[in-house]
mmCIF file of C-alpha atoms in Angstrom:
data_model
loop_
_atom_site.group_PDB
_atom_site.id
_atom_site.type_symbol
_atom_site.label_atom_id
_atom_site.label_comp_id
_atom_site.label_asym_id
_atom_site.label_seq_id
_atom_site.Cartn_x
_atom_site.Cartn_y
_atom_site.Cartn_z
ATOM 1 C CA MET A 27 113.507 84.565 93.844
ATOM 2 C CA SER A 28 111.534 81.387 94.559
ATOM 3 C CA HIS A 29 108.748 81.112 97.167
ATOM 4 C CA ILE A 30 111.097 79.535 99.690
ATOM 5 C CA GLU A 31 113.909 82.036 99.115
ATOM 6 C CA VAL A 32 111.505 84.937 99.625
ATOM 7 C CA PHE A 33 110.159 83.515 102.878
ATOM 8 C CA ILE A 34 113.710 82.773 104.120
ATOM 9 C CA ALA A 35 114.680 86.399 103.428
ATOM 10 C CA LEU A 36 111.561 87.682 105.150
ATOM 11 C CA LEU A 37 111.946 85.562 108.237
ATOM 12 C CA LEU A 38 115.523 86.685 108.608
ATOM 13 C CA LEU A 39 114.403 90.347 108.236
ATOM 14 C CA PHE A 40 111.550 89.843 110.743
ATOM 15 C CA MET A 41 114.114 88.753 113.298
ATOM 16 C CA ALA A 42 116.891 91.190 112.467
ATOM 17 C CA VAL A 43 115.119 94.537 111.788
ATOM 18 C CA PRO A 44 113.330 94.965 115.160
ATOM 19 C CA ASP A 45 116.531 94.153 117.064
ATOM 20 C CA PHE A 46 118.525 96.595 114.907
ATOM 21 C CA CYS A 47 115.971 99.400 115.533
ATOM 22 C CA LYS A 48 116.089 98.668 119.269
ATOM 23 C CA LYS A 49 119.872 99.000 119.225
ATOM 24 C CA LEU A 50 119.387 102.394 117.572
ATOM 25 C CA ALA A 51 116.990 103.230 120.473
ATOM 26 C CA ARG A 52 114.397 103.931 117.839
ATOM 27 C CA PRO A 53 112.102 100.868 118.041
ATOM 28 C CA ALA A 54 109.259 102.590 116.145
ATOM 29 C CA LEU A 55 111.407 102.713 112.988
ATOM 30 C CA VAL A 56 110.594 99.029 112.471
ATOM 31 C CA PHE A 57 107.375 99.770 110.549
ATOM 32 C CA PRO A 58 108.940 102.261 108.108
ATOM 33 C CA ALA A 59 111.878 99.882 107.668
ATOM 34 C CA PHE A 60 109.544 97.056 106.530
ATOM 35 C CA VAL A 61 107.860 99.352 103.997
ATOM 36 C CA ILE A 62 111.247 100.260 102.550
ATOM 37 C CA VAL A 63 112.259 96.545 102.536
ATOM 38 C CA GLY A 64 109.087 95.779 100.548
ATOM 39 C CA MET A 65 109.989 98.360 97.915
ATOM 40 C CA ALA A 66 113.537 97.005 97.699
ATOM 41 C CA LEU A 67 112.228 93.404 97.290
ATOM 42 C CA ARG A 68 109.717 94.236 94.540
ATOM 43 C CA PRO A 69 112.135 93.859 91.556
ATOM 44 C CA PHE A 70 113.212 90.384 92.757
ATOM 45 C CA VAL A 71 109.801 88.888 93.453
ATOM 46 C CA GLY A 72 107.594 87.386 90.740
ATOM 47 C CA GLN A 73 103.894 88.148 90.332
ATOM 48 C CA GLU A 74 102.793 84.821 91.852
ATOM 49 C CA VAL A 75 104.871 85.313 95.031
ATOM 50 C CA SER A 76 103.725 88.946 95.192
ATOM 51 C CA ASP A 77 100.074 87.918 95.051
ATOM 52 C CA LEU A 78 100.677 85.398 97.841
ATOM 53 C CA LEU A 79 102.383 88.024 100.068
ATOM 54 C CA ASN A 80 99.585 90.575 99.415
ATOM 55 C CA ALA A 81 96.948 88.015 100.421
ATOM 56 C CA ALA A 82 98.728 87.197 103.640
ATOM 57 C CA GLY A 83 99.313 90.880 104.193
ATOM 58 C CA GLU A 84 95.628 91.552 104.144
ATOM 59 C CA VAL A 85 95.254 89.313 107.202
ATOM 60 C CA GLY A 86 98.107 91.164 108.801
ATOM 61 C CA PHE A 87 96.312 94.449 108.090
ATOM 62 C CA VAL A 88 93.203 93.209 109.879
ATOM 63 C CA MET A 89 95.298 92.220 112.907
ATOM 64 C CA LEU A 90 97.083 95.575 112.804
ATOM 65 C CA LEU A 91 93.738 97.503 113.056
ATOM 66 C CA PHE A 92 92.519 95.109 115.776
ATOM 67 C CA GLU A 93 95.620 95.920 117.810
ATOM 68 C CA VAL A 94 95.257 99.637 117.080
ATOM 69 C CA GLY A 95 91.818 99.346 118.645
ATOM 70 C CA LEU A 96 93.272 97.492 121.656
ATOM 71 C CA GLU A 97 95.672 100.379 122.188
ATOM 72 C CA ILE A 98 92.753 102.768 122.865
ATOM 73 C CA ASP A 99 91.533 102.476 126.430
ATOM 74 C CA LEU A 100 89.312 105.495 126.869
ATOM 75 C CA PRO A 101 88.484 107.000 130.245
ATOM 76 C CA PRO A 102 84.979 108.358 131.110
ATOM 77 C CA LEU A 103 83.704 110.877 128.568
ATOM 78 C CA ARG A 104 83.801 113.780 131.062
ATOM 79 C CA GLU A 105 87.593 113.368 131.240
ATOM 80 C CA LEU A 106 87.954 113.626 127.474
ATOM 81 C CA ARG A 107 86.446 117.063 126.917
ATOM 82 C CA LYS A 108 89.679 119.001 127.175
ATOM 83 C CA PRO A 109 91.756 116.559 125.027
ATOM 84 C CA PHE A 110 88.923 116.365 122.475
ATOM 85 C CA ASN A 111 88.796 120.173 122.174
ATOM 86 C CA TYR A 112 92.536 120.141 121.597
ATOM 87 C CA VAL A 113 92.233 117.413 118.919
ATOM 88 C CA LEU A 114 89.435 119.342 117.228
ATOM 89 C CA LEU A 115 91.476 122.565 117.023
ATOM 90 C CA TRP A 116 94.632 120.529 116.026
ATOM 91 C CA ALA A 117 92.824 118.900 113.092
ATOM 92 C CA LEU A 118 90.850 121.934 111.927
ATOM 93 C CA ALA A 119 94.040 123.958 111.771
ATOM 94 C CA GLN A 120 95.662 121.405 109.463
ATOM 95 C CA TYR A 121 92.852 120.051 107.263
ATOM 96 C CA PRO A 122 92.719 123.158 104.993
ATOM 97 C CA PHE A 123 96.362 123.207 103.882
ATOM 98 C CA ILE A 124 96.633 119.427 103.598
ATOM 99 C CA PHE A 125 93.457 119.449 101.508
ATOM 100 C CA THR A 126 94.915 122.206 99.346
ATOM 101 C CA LEU A 127 98.188 120.299 98.849
ATOM 102 C CA ALA A 128 96.232 117.219 97.933
ATOM 103 C CA SER A 129 94.085 119.076 95.461
ATOM 104 C CA PHE A 130 97.215 120.601 93.892
ATOM 105 C CA LEU A 131 98.488 117.035 93.276
ATOM 106 C CA GLY A 132 95.184 116.243 91.457
ATOM 107 C CA LEU A 133 93.253 114.408 94.153
ATOM 108 C CA GLN A 134 89.475 114.530 94.035
ATOM 109 C CA PRO A 135 87.740 116.280 97.010
ATOM 110 C CA ALA A 136 86.816 112.951 98.683
ATOM 111 C CA GLU A 137 90.364 111.635 98.217
ATOM 112 C CA ALA A 138 91.811 114.873 99.579
ATOM 113 C CA MET A 139 89.625 114.681 102.692
ATOM 114 C CA LEU A 140 90.714 111.071 103.243
ATOM 115 C CA ALA A 141 94.358 112.148 102.871
ATOM 116 C CA ALA A 142 93.837 114.933 105.398
ATOM 117 C CA ALA A 143 92.352 112.353 107.876
ATOM 118 C CA ALA A 144 95.327 110.026 107.366
ATOM 119 C CA LEU A 145 98.004 112.696 107.745
ATOM 120 C CA THR A 146 96.447 114.268 110.841
ATOM 121 C CA GLY A 147 96.117 110.859 112.587
ATOM 122 C CA CYS A 148 98.550 109.486 115.095
ATOM 123 C CA SER A 149 99.749 105.935 115.880
ATOM 124 C CA VAL A 150 99.748 105.398 119.605
ATOM 125 C CA GLY A 151 101.681 102.145 119.203
ATOM 126 C CA MET A 152 104.525 103.929 117.342
ATOM 127 C CA ALA A 153 104.687 106.968 119.595
ATOM 128 C CA TYR A 154 104.133 105.201 122.946
ATOM 129 C CA PRO A 155 107.703 104.298 123.720
ATOM 130 C CA ALA A 156 108.805 107.915 123.140
ATOM 131 C CA TRP A 157 105.865 109.187 125.192
ATOM 132 C CA LYS A 158 106.715 106.870 128.077
ATOM 133 C CA HIS A 159 110.353 108.078 128.258
ATOM 134 C CA HIS A 160 109.832 111.700 127.141
ATOM 135 C CA PRO A 161 111.645 113.929 129.717
ATOM 136 C CA GLY A 162 109.512 116.971 128.931
ATOM 137 C CA LEU A 163 106.196 115.496 130.113
ATOM 138 C CA LYS A 164 105.287 115.586 133.785
ATOM 139 C CA GLY A 165 102.165 114.604 135.801
ATOM 140 C CA ASP A 166 98.868 115.702 134.232
ATOM 141 C CA THR A 167 100.591 116.867 131.088
ATOM 142 C CA ARG A 168 101.839 113.335 130.345
ATOM 143 C CA ILE A 169 98.307 111.931 130.711
ATOM 144 C CA PHE A 170 96.904 114.763 128.617
ATOM 145 C CA ALA A 171 99.391 114.039 125.838
ATOM 146 C CA LEU A 172 98.499 110.360 125.760
ATOM 147 C CA ARG A 173 94.797 111.057 125.622
ATOM 148 C CA VAL A 174 95.328 113.434 122.669
ATOM 149 C CA MET A 175 97.351 110.718 120.885
ATOM 150 C CA VAL A 176 94.565 108.200 121.493
ATOM 151 C CA LEU A 177 91.826 110.494 120.294
ATOM 152 C CA LEU A 178 93.760 111.424 117.155
ATOM 153 C CA GLU A 179 94.094 107.790 116.281
ATOM 154 C CA ALA A 180 90.420 107.001 117.005
ATOM 155 C CA VAL A 181 89.002 109.985 115.171
ATOM 156 C CA ALA A 182 91.157 109.231 112.058
ATOM 157 C CA VAL A 183 89.917 105.616 111.804
ATOM 158 C CA ILE A 184 86.313 106.673 112.362
ATOM 159 C CA ALA A 185 86.680 109.333 109.688
ATOM 160 C CA PHE A 186 87.940 106.683 107.272
ATOM 161 C CA ALA A 187 84.827 104.522 107.913
ATOM 162 C CA THR A 188 82.659 107.234 106.302
ATOM 163 C CA GLU A 189 85.060 108.957 103.887
ATOM 164 C CA SER A 190 86.083 105.695 102.222
ATOM 165 C CA ALA A 191 82.327 105.068 101.555
ATOM 166 C CA ALA A 192 82.169 108.433 99.831
ATOM 167 C CA LEU A 193 84.885 107.316 97.412
ATOM 168 C CA LYS A 194 82.695 104.518 96.029
ATOM 169 C CA SER A 195 80.957 105.468 92.824
ATOM 170 C CA GLY A 196 77.257 104.804 92.358
ATOM 171 C CA PRO A 197 73.791 106.216 93.202
ATOM 172 C CA GLN A 198 73.327 108.429 96.183
ATOM 173 C CA TRP A 199 71.031 105.910 97.871
ATOM 174 C CA VAL A 200 73.831 103.257 97.692
ATOM 175 C CA LEU A 201 76.203 105.647 99.503
ATOM 176 C CA ILE A 202 73.585 106.279 102.202
ATOM 177 C CA LEU A 203 73.107 102.534 102.636
ATOM 178 C CA LYS A 204 76.823 101.977 102.971
ATOM 179 C CA ILE A 205 77.117 104.681 105.646
ATOM 180 C CA LEU A 206 74.134 103.176 107.464
ATOM 181 C CA GLY A 207 75.841 99.796 107.229
ATOM 182 C CA VAL A 208 79.005 101.271 108.827
ATOM 183 C CA ILE A 209 76.956 102.761 111.623
ATOM 184 C CA ALA A 210 75.093 99.419 112.111
ATOM 185 C CA VAL A 211 78.317 97.447 112.416
ATOM 186 C CA ILE A 212 79.714 99.923 114.940
ATOM 187 C CA LEU A 213 76.523 99.799 117.010
ATOM 188 C CA LEU A 214 76.363 95.974 116.778
ATOM 189 C CA VAL A 215 79.962 95.492 117.829
ATOM 190 C CA GLY A 216 79.472 97.974 120.668
ATOM 191 C CA TYR A 217 76.193 96.268 121.732
ATOM 192 C CA PHE A 218 77.769 92.817 121.807
ATOM 193 C CA ALA A 219 81.090 94.001 123.222
ATOM 194 C CA ARG A 220 80.316 92.635 126.657
ATOM 195 C CA HIS A 221 79.527 89.214 125.161
ATOM 196 C CA PHE A 222 82.725 89.347 123.008
ATOM 197 C CA THR A 223 84.760 90.226 126.059
ATOM 198 C CA ARG A 224 83.331 87.262 127.944
ATOM 199 C CA LEU A 225 84.056 85.032 124.924
ATOM 200 C CA PHE A 226 87.667 86.194 124.710
ATOM 201 C CA GLN A 227 87.979 85.842 128.489
ATOM 202 C CA ARG A 228 86.753 82.284 128.259
ATOM 203 C CA VAL A 229 89.172 81.540 125.411
ATOM 204 C CA LEU A 230 92.050 82.962 127.391
ATOM 205 C CA GLU A 231 91.196 81.070 130.549
ATOM 206 C CA SER A 232 90.306 77.681 129.115
ATOM 207 C CA ALA A 233 92.583 77.327 126.026
ATOM 208 C CA THR A 234 96.230 76.426 126.471
ATOM 209 C CA HIS A 235 98.098 75.337 123.394
ATOM 210 C CA TRP A 236 95.593 76.888 120.981
ATOM 211 C CA ARG A 237 94.969 80.175 122.849
ATOM 212 C CA THR A 238 96.620 82.422 120.256
ATOM 213 C CA HIS A 239 95.000 80.606 117.336
ATOM 214 C CA LEU A 240 91.519 80.814 118.860
ATOM 215 C CA VAL A 241 91.728 84.532 119.617
ATOM 216 C CA ILE A 242 92.822 85.273 116.014
ATOM 217 C CA LEU A 243 90.129 82.963 114.738
ATOM 218 C CA VAL A 244 87.378 84.814 116.608
ATOM 219 C CA VAL A 245 88.726 88.185 115.332
ATOM 220 C CA LEU A 246 88.679 87.037 111.735
ATOM 221 C CA VAL A 247 85.226 85.484 111.947
ATOM 222 C CA VAL A 248 83.728 88.684 113.382
ATOM 223 C CA CYS A 249 85.547 90.733 110.687
ATOM 224 C CA ALA A 250 84.144 88.508 107.978
ATOM 225 C CA LEU A 251 80.647 89.068 109.320
ATOM 226 C CA GLY A 252 81.244 92.867 109.423
ATOM 227 C CA GLU A 253 82.390 92.806 105.825
ATOM 228 C CA ARG A 254 79.192 91.134 104.828
ATOM 229 C CA LEU A 255 77.273 93.989 106.435
ATOM 230 C CA GLY A 256 79.233 96.681 104.521
ATOM 231 C CA LEU A 257 82.148 97.623 106.824
ATOM 232 C CA ALA A 258 85.596 96.635 105.612
ATOM 233 C CA ALA A 259 87.277 93.936 107.689
ATOM 234 C CA PRO A 260 90.158 96.122 108.941
ATOM 235 C CA LYS A 261 87.700 98.753 110.249
ATOM 236 C CA THR A 262 85.543 96.082 111.875
ATOM 237 C CA ALA A 263 88.708 94.803 113.531
ATOM 238 C CA PHE A 264 89.474 98.237 114.796
ATOM 239 C CA PHE A 265 86.074 98.780 116.438
ATOM 240 C CA MET A 266 86.217 95.216 117.844
ATOM 241 C CA GLY A 267 89.621 95.968 119.348
ATOM 242 C CA LEU A 268 88.334 99.279 120.678
ATOM 243 C CA PHE A 269 85.592 97.527 122.665
ATOM 244 C CA MET A 270 87.836 94.627 123.656
ATOM 245 C CA SER A 271 90.676 96.770 125.053
ATOM 246 C CA ARG A 272 89.929 95.855 128.693
ATOM 247 C CA ALA A 273 89.896 92.066 128.193
ATOM 248 C CA GLU A 274 92.853 90.399 129.900
ATOM 249 C CA HIS A 275 94.111 87.259 131.575
ATOM 250 C CA ASN A 276 96.666 87.048 134.385
ATOM 251 C CA GLY A 277 97.405 90.761 133.934
ATOM 252 C CA LYS A 278 98.087 90.355 130.178
ATOM 253 C CA GLY A 279 96.046 92.046 127.467
ATOM 254 C CA LEU A 280 94.860 90.331 124.278
ATOM 255 C CA GLU A 281 97.704 91.841 122.235
ATOM 256 C CA GLU A 282 100.241 89.899 124.310
ATOM 257 C CA PHE A 283 98.586 86.628 123.310
ATOM 258 C CA THR A 284 98.280 87.486 119.668
ATOM 259 C CA ALA A 285 101.803 88.942 119.461
ATOM 260 C CA PRO A 286 103.671 85.666 118.446
ATOM 261 C CA VAL A 287 101.640 85.532 115.245
ATOM 262 C CA SER A 288 100.517 89.103 114.617
ATOM 263 C CA GLN A 289 103.378 91.417 115.734
ATOM 264 C CA ARG A 290 106.149 89.011 114.765
ATOM 265 C CA PHE A 291 104.820 87.785 111.428
ATOM 266 C CA LEU A 292 101.454 88.980 110.055
ATOM 267 C CA ILE A 293 101.836 92.712 110.713
ATOM 268 C CA PRO A 294 105.460 92.945 109.460
ATOM 269 C CA LEU A 295 104.277 90.949 106.386
ATOM 270 C CA PHE A 296 101.600 93.573 105.762
ATOM 271 C CA PHE A 297 104.098 96.445 105.796
ATOM 272 C CA VAL A 298 106.413 94.501 103.475
ATOM 273 C CA SER A 299 103.527 93.774 101.088
ATOM 274 C CA LEU A 300 102.450 97.432 101.284
ATOM 275 C CA GLY A 301 105.915 98.498 100.207
ATOM 276 C CA MET A 302 105.857 95.914 97.399
ATOM 277 C CA SER A 303 102.649 97.507 96.105
ATOM 278 C CA PHE A 304 104.690 100.546 95.024
ATOM 279 C CA PRO A 305 107.704 100.576 92.716
ATOM 280 C CA THR A 306 111.189 101.386 94.133
ATOM 281 C CA SER A 307 111.299 104.267 91.667
ATOM 282 C CA LEU A 308 108.625 105.989 93.764
ATOM 283 C CA LEU A 309 111.291 106.862 96.308
ATOM 284 C CA VAL A 310 113.085 109.083 93.739
ATOM 285 C CA SER A 311 110.031 110.378 91.873
ATOM 286 C CA TRP A 312 108.389 113.793 91.875
ATOM 287 C CA THR A 313 105.681 112.307 94.048
ATOM 288 C CA ALA A 314 108.364 111.506 96.695
ATOM 289 C CA VAL A 315 109.805 115.015 96.384
ATOM 290 C CA PHE A 316 106.285 116.499 96.902
ATOM 291 C CA ALA A 317 105.820 114.052 99.819
ATOM 292 C CA TRP A 318 109.106 115.304 101.387
ATOM 293 C CA GLY A 319 107.931 118.836 101.017
ATOM 294 C CA THR A 320 104.493 118.005 102.496
ATOM 295 C CA ALA A 321 106.074 116.221 105.488
ATOM 296 C CA GLY A 322 108.322 119.256 106.058
ATOM 297 C CA VAL A 323 105.428 121.681 105.881
ATOM 298 C CA ILE A 324 103.332 119.615 108.262
ATOM 299 C CA LEU A 325 106.194 119.510 110.803
ATOM 300 C CA ALA A 326 106.763 123.235 110.466
ATOM 301 C CA VAL A 327 103.032 124.071 110.878
ATOM 302 C CA ARG A 328 102.758 121.789 113.874
ATOM 303 C CA GLN A 329 105.761 123.399 115.481
ATOM 304 C CA VAL A 330 104.190 126.827 115.122
ATOM 305 C CA LEU A 331 100.833 125.569 116.409
ATOM 306 C CA HIS A 332 102.561 124.011 119.419
ATOM 307 C CA ARG A 333 104.627 127.054 120.253
ATOM 308 C CA ARG A 334 101.958 129.734 119.682
ATOM 309 C CA TRP A 335 98.557 128.216 120.485
ATOM 310 C CA LEU A 336 98.366 124.506 121.227
ATOM 311 C CA GLY A 337 101.436 123.807 123.334
ATOM 312 C CA PHE A 338 101.845 121.152 125.994
ATOM 313 C CA GLY A 339 105.005 119.946 127.708
ATOM 314 C CA ALA A 340 108.456 120.486 126.167
ATOM 315 C CA PRO A 341 108.979 122.419 122.908
ATOM 316 C CA ASN A 342 109.417 119.177 120.958
ATOM 317 C CA SER A 343 106.572 117.180 122.534
ATOM 318 C CA PHE A 344 104.305 117.889 119.517
ATOM 319 C CA LEU A 345 106.438 115.340 117.661
ATOM 320 C CA LEU A 346 104.588 112.625 119.627
ATOM 321 C CA LEU A 347 101.542 113.373 117.504
ATOM 322 C CA CYS A 348 103.448 112.859 114.221
ATOM 323 C CA PRO A 349 104.267 109.111 113.854
ATOM 324 C CA ASN A 350 101.264 107.782 111.937
ATOM 325 C CA LEU A 351 102.305 105.039 109.580
ATOM 326 C CA PRO A 352 99.594 102.504 110.497
ATOM 327 C CA ILE A 353 96.914 105.159 110.015
ATOM 328 C CA VAL A 354 98.523 106.305 106.764
ATOM 329 C CA ALA A 355 98.649 102.680 105.629
ATOM 330 C CA LEU A 356 94.895 102.477 106.033
ATOM 331 C CA GLY A 357 94.449 105.614 103.888
ATOM 332 C CA ALA A 358 96.893 104.391 101.232
ATOM 333 C CA VAL A 359 95.287 100.973 100.953
ATOM 334 C CA THR A 360 91.857 102.604 100.613
ATOM 335 C CA LEU A 361 93.080 104.953 97.862
ATOM 336 C CA ALA A 362 94.988 102.174 96.090
ATOM 337 C CA ASN A 363 91.807 100.065 96.035
ATOM 338 C CA GLN A 364 90.084 102.971 94.236
ATOM 339 C CA HIS A 365 92.878 102.847 91.614
ATOM 340 C CA SER A 366 94.307 106.164 92.786
ATOM 341 C CA GLU A 367 97.942 105.085 92.633
ATOM 342 C CA ILE A 368 99.420 108.613 92.666
ATOM 343 C CA ALA A 369 97.251 109.615 95.601
ATOM 344 C CA ALA A 370 98.068 106.416 97.464
ATOM 345 C CA GLY A 371 101.807 106.786 96.792
ATOM 346 C CA TRP A 372 101.829 110.383 97.949
ATOM 347 C CA VAL A 373 99.932 109.678 101.176
ATOM 348 C CA LEU A 374 102.173 106.633 101.933
ATOM 349 C CA MET A 375 105.437 108.557 101.242
ATOM 350 C CA THR A 376 104.282 111.630 103.238
ATOM 351 C CA GLY A 377 103.386 109.483 106.248
ATOM 352 C CA LEU A 378 106.605 107.463 105.870
ATOM 353 C CA PHE A 379 108.794 110.602 105.863
ATOM 354 C CA LEU A 380 106.724 112.295 108.540
ATOM 355 C CA SER A 381 106.985 109.239 110.851
ATOM 356 C CA ILE A 382 110.716 108.774 110.286
ATOM 357 C CA GLY A 383 111.454 112.460 110.831
ATOM 358 C CA ALA A 384 109.454 112.597 114.073
ATOM 359 C CA ILE A 385 110.958 109.414 115.418
ATOM 360 C CA ILE A 386 114.497 110.625 114.730
ATOM 361 C CA LEU A 387 113.872 114.065 116.266
ATOM 362 C CA LEU A 388 112.214 112.646 119.445
ATOM 363 C CA PRO A 389 114.444 111.710 122.399
ATOM 364 C CA ARG A 390 116.087 108.292 122.150
ATOM 365 C CA THR A 391 114.108 105.588 123.889
ATOM 366 C CA LYS A 392 114.000 101.906 124.662
ATOM 367 C CA GLY A 393 110.854 99.892 124.138
ATOM 368 C CA ASN A 394 108.598 97.860 121.858
ATOM 369 C CA PRO A 395 106.864 99.620 118.959
ATOM 370 C CA GLY A 396 103.905 97.388 119.471
ATOM 371 C CA ALA A 397 103.712 97.982 123.226
ATOM 372 C CA THR A 398 100.275 98.724 124.556
ATOM 373 C CA PRO A 399 99.782 101.951 126.468
ATOM 374 C CA GLU A 400 98.939 101.943 130.089
ATOM 375 C CA ALA A 401 95.321 102.610 130.923
ATOM 376 C CA VAL A 402 94.623 106.154 129.824
ATOM 377 C CA ALA A 403 92.309 106.630 132.723
ATOM 378 C CA SER A 404 95.006 105.999 135.280
#
């Protein structure tokens, strides 16, 4: 396929797939669908076109993590103690067996820990429509569930920020410097968050025709600076979005202004390019079989945890904590960059199957997979 033919096909898919998923009342299936589309397109796309899509997908990945950060609107710390205790028990109960499964597949300890962080994470953006319409959540239980989802997502990304540094080879002092660089970027972004918010507020209020472009430009510039200081651009985007989550104009958050470019083009392009990074044969390989088994085990363990010790809401409400494809994508990209193709493929397939299974088992819903949650503090 030529460059133009590929982009024609992609634009048609970007328009058709979200509408098709909404008609199925499963809007969150759009992200897994784009990954599978990427795998299906791989045999028909030349290396030059593939490289072009991967480069554009990297920008989409940055915007994805920025919007993941925007999803997280944390209440005062005193209100997070109970949800955080739940998240801690939830993760500690699952890390050992995920770590064991990853080690059985041949992953190194640092890779296995990163896989555990990815697979215990949660994507608020994917699960939010189901959370909003879930009939088994009432009152305080509904707010508690959303706070758990938010914390699972935040903890997973923060864990990546340090665990991915541990994957880098080199002297111990280099690793320490990288971790210190990660901490420095987080502190700097947090320190200047008020100024960034004012900057975005000014852009939203003063710009008209170029509002979307200017917001994305500011995000990319800050991410480029963060990368220079040692923190990968997607993670810098996450922390930036985390601190910018309250910026709005005329009742609209930043994600509504970036949506025409990010949610409707760049982010879908990332998931397609992610799928193209892995051969179609991966779907019928032993790695996929092992991933199916892993996803099934995770669902079974979580059902037991929910029914016996860590329950909230209806019997199937634990499924809200399972859709995690954006978080898994971050882990898979990190592992792929370390030339751990088997590990990356297994993590991606497990997250893909886990997300699809949870979305199908959850009550049918109507909504936008990229919708931003209401203020968690409300």
